[in-house]
XYZ file of C-alpha atoms in Angstrom:
312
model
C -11.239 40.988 -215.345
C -10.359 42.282 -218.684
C -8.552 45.436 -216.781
C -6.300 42.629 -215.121
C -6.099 40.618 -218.260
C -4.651 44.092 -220.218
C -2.625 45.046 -217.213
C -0.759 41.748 -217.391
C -0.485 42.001 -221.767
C 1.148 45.611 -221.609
C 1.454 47.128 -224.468
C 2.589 45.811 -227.978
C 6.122 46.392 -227.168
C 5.796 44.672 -223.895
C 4.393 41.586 -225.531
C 6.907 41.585 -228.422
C 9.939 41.347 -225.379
C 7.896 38.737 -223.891
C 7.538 36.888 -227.025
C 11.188 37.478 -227.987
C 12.643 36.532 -224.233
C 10.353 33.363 -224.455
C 11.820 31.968 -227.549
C 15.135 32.570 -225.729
C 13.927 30.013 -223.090
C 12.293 27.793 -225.362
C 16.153 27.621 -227.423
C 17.375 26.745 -224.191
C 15.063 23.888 -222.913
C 15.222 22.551 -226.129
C 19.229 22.740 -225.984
C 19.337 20.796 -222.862
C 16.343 18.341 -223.079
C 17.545 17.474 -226.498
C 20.885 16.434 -225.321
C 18.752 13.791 -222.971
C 16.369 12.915 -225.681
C 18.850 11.829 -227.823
C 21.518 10.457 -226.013
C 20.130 8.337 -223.911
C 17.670 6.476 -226.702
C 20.541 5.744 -228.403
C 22.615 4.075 -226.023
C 19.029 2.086 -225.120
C 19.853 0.355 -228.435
C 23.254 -0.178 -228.377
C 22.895 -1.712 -225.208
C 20.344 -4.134 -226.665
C 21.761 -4.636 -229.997
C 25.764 -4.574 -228.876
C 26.292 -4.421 -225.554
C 30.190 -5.129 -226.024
C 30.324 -1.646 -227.767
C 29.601 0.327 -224.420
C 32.517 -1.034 -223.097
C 34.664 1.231 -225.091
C 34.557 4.767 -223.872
C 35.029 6.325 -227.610
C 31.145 4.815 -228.423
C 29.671 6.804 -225.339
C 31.655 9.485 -226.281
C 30.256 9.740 -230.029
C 26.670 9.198 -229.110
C 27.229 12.242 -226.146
C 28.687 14.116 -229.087
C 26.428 13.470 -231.538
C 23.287 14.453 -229.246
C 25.126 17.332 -228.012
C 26.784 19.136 -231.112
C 25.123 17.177 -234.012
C 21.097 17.717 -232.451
C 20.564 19.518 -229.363
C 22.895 22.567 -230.167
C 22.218 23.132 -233.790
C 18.414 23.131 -232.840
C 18.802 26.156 -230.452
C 20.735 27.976 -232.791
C 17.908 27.502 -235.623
C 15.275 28.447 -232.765
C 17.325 31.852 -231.764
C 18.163 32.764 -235.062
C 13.826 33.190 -235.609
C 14.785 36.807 -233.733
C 16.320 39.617 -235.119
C 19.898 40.544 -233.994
C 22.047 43.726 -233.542
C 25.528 42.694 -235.122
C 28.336 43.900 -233.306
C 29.744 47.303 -233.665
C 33.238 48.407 -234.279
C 35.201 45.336 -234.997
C 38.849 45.249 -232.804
C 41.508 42.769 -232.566
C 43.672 41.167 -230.059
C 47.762 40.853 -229.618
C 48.979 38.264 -228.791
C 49.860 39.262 -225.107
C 46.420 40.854 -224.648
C 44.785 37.674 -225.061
C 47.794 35.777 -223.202
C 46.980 37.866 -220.265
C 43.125 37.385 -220.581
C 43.365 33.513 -220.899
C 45.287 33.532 -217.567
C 42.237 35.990 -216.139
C 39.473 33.988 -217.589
C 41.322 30.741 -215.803
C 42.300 32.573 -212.429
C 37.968 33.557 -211.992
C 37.488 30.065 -213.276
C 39.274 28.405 -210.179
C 38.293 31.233 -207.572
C 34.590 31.107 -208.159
C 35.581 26.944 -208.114
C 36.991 27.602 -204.477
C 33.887 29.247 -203.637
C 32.052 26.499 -205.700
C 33.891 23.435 -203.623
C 32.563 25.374 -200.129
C 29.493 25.771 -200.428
C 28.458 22.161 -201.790
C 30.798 21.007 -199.621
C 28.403 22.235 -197.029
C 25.381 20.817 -198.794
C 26.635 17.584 -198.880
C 27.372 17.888 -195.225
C 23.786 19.048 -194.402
C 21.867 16.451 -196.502
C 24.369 13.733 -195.453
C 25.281 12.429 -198.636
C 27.957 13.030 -201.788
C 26.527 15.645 -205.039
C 27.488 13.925 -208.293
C 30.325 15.821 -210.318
C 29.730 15.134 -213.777
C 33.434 16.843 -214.134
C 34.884 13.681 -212.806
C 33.568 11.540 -215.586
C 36.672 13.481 -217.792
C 39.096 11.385 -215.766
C 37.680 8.103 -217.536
C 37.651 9.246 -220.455
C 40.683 9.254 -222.663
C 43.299 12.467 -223.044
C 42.463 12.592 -226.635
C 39.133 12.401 -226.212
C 38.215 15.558 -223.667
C 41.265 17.625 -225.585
C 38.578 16.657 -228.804
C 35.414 18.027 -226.692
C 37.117 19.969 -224.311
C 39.309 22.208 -227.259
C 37.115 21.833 -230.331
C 33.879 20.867 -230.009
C 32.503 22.631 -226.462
C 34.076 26.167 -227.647
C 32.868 26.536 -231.217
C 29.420 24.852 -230.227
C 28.856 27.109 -226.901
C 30.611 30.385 -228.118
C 28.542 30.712 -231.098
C 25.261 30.156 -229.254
C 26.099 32.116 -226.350
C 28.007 34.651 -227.016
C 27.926 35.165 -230.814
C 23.679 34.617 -231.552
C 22.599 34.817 -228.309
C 24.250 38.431 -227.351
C 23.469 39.545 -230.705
C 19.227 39.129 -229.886
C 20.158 40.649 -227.101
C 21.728 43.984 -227.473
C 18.476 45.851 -228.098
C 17.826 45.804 -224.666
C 21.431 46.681 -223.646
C 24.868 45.338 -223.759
C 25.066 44.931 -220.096
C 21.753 43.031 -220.107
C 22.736 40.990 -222.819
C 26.018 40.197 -221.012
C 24.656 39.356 -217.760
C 21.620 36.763 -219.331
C 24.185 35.128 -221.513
C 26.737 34.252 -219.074
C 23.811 33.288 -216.695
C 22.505 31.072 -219.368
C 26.013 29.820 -219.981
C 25.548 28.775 -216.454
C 22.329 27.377 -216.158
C 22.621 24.964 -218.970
C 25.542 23.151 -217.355
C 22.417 21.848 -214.829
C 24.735 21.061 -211.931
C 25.944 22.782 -209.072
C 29.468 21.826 -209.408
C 29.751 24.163 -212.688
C 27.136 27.131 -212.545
C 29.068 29.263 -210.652
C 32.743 29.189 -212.387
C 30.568 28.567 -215.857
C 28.514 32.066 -215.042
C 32.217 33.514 -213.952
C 33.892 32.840 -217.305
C 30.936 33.749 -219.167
C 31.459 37.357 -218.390
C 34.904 37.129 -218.892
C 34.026 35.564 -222.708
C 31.193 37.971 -223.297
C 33.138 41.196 -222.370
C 36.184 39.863 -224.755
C 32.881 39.410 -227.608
C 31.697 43.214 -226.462
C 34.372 44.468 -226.706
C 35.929 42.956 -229.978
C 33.195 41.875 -231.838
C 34.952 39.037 -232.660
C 33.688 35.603 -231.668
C 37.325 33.910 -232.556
C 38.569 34.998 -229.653
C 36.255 33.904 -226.961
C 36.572 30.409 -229.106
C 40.439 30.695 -227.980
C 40.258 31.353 -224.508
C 37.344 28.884 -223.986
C 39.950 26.130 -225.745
C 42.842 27.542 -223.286
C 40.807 27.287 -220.396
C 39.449 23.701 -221.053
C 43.237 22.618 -221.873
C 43.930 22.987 -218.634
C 41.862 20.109 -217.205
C 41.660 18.246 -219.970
C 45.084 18.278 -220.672
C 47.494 19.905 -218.855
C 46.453 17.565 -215.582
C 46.263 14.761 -216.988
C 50.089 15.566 -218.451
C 51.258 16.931 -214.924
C 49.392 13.361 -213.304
C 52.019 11.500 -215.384
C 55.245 13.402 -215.010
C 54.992 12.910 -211.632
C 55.239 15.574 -208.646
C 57.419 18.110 -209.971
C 54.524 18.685 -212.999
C 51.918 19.190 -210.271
C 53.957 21.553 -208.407
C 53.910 23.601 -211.450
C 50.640 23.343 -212.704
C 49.398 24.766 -209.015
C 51.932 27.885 -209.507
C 49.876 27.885 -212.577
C 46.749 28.082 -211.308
C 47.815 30.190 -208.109
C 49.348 32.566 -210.523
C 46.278 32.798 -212.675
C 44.351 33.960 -209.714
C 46.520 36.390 -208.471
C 46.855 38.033 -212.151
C 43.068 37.793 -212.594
C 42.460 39.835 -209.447
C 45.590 42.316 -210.098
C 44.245 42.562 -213.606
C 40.463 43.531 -212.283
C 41.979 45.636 -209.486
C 44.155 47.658 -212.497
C 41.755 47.908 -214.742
C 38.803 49.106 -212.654
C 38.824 52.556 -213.811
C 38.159 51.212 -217.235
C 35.555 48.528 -216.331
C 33.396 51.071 -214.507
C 33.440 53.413 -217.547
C 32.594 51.038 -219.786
C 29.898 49.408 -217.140
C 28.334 53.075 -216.877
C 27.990 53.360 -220.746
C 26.570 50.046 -220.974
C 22.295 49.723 -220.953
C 21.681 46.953 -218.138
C 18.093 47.215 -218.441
C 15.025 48.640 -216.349
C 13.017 46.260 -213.858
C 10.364 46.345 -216.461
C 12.749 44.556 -218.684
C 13.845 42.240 -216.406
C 10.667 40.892 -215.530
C 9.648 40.658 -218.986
C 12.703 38.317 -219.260
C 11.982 36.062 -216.272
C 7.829 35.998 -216.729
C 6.808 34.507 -219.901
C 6.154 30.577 -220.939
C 9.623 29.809 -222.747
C 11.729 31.001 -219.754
C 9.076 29.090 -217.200
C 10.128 26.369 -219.083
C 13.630 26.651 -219.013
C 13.817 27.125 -215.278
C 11.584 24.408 -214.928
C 14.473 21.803 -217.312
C 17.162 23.577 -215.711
C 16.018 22.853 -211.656
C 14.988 19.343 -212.654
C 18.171 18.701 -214.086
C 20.092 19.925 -210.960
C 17.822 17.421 -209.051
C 18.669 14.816 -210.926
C 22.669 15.211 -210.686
C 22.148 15.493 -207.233
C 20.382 12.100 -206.713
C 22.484 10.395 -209.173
């Protein structure tokens, strides 16, 4: 028994990765159960204290906020800074037209892996007989200014900095590829609905390729705005101006995805260099990430939260 016991330990290396890769998961239960245990107290007592308040959308909005950015997201930064991090290397920056061209690439992977997205739980909903919620469609209530505030401010300097910025960086021991890969998965995962996991997972390379590569968090802030502008404000503009806006903002988004894939098509020879030079991690590592208490826990929050928006 103790053989087994040992056998499952590892070494002291083995359990340090464990430890490390379970305060990873714990960060990110605690990001999204926070966001719940906050929010929803709250509004509890506003409903009994002044109902009359809820009726404005700019009350639900703060409280959502205030769980989100002011509680739940702070909290799993403290937790992830506890690890040590690998800063980034050589520090590069952007033109202007460089990150032009990658804002229209991060948005033309966003809506393809959205096509593919809109398929299959199309298909679900045919099979179980009934609609999936689509927390997305909420944005449409809400006022312009509003989702340009969370959409544009608040959601990229919040989720960049975790993700991308502290997250990659207690990452990199174990490789940049690895540390791409379980961000942008993470990315996905905490969205806890099946209507954004796969386009959320789909930017999140995009974003944490731009951070490899640069070093440079700022960036990844700007195309995460860009990309958000689009629904939050760039529809709701082309709703208004009538039929000729619409027209446009589909050449918009047809363009995006045929640059995105003439862009990945061009610029394969590079990728596959820099794929090649980047450590992805062994299947030693990879299990060390997935079997540990923090992670159970995360994929525990993360599955009942995708049951949840699917009864809703």
């Amino acid at each position: 028994m103790e053989e087994i016991w040992a056998f499952l330990q590892g070494d002291e290396e083995t359990r340090q990765a464990r430890r490390a890769f379970s305060r990873v998961g714990w960060a990110l239960a605690a990001l999204m159960i926070l966001q719940v245990a906050v929010q929803y107290p709250i509004l509890a007592l506003v409903e009994r204290m002044a109902p009359s308040w809820l009726a404005y959308s700019g009350v639900s909005f703060v409280i959502a906020a205030l769980a989100s950015y002011g509680v739940a997201f702070p909290a799993a930064l403290l937790i992830l800074r506890t690890l040590p991090g690998e800063g980034p290397g050589e520090l590069r920056d952007l033109s202007r037209q460089t990150l032009g061209v990658l804002w229209l690439v991060s948005l033309g992977w966003l809506y393809m892996a959205n096509l593919v997205t809109l398929t299959l739980v199309g298909a679900l909903e045919t099979a179980r007989g009934a609609p999936i919620f689509n927390p997305v469609e909420q944005m449409a209530d809400q006022p312009v200014v509003l989702n340009l505030l969370l959409g544009c401010v608040l959601a990229p300097a919040a989720e960049e900095l975790l993700f991308r910025r502290t997250l990659m960086d207690r990452l990199r021991p174990w490789g940049e590829g690895f540390a791409l890969v379980v961000s942008a998965l993470a990315f996905a995962l905490v969205h806890g609905n099946l209507y954004q996991m796969l386009y959320a997972f789909s930017v999140g390379l995009v974003f944490g390729g731009v951070y490899l590569h640069t070093g440079r968090v700022r960036y990844t802030m700007l195309l995460h705005a860009g990309v958000n502008a689009v629904s939050a404000g760039l529809a709701p503009a082309a709703r208004l101006l009538g039929q000729g806006a619409d027209v446009c903002l589909s050449l918009l988004v047809l363009g995006s995805m045929i640059c995105a894939f003439q862009w990945t098509l061009h610029n394969r020879d590079v990728l596959d260099e820099a794929a090649r030079r980047a450590g992805w991690g062994d299947g030693e590592t990879w299990g060390q990430l997935v079997v540990n208490p923090g992670m159970t826990g995360f994929c525990l929050t993360v599955i009942a939260a995708i049951w949840l928006s699917m009864y809703r």
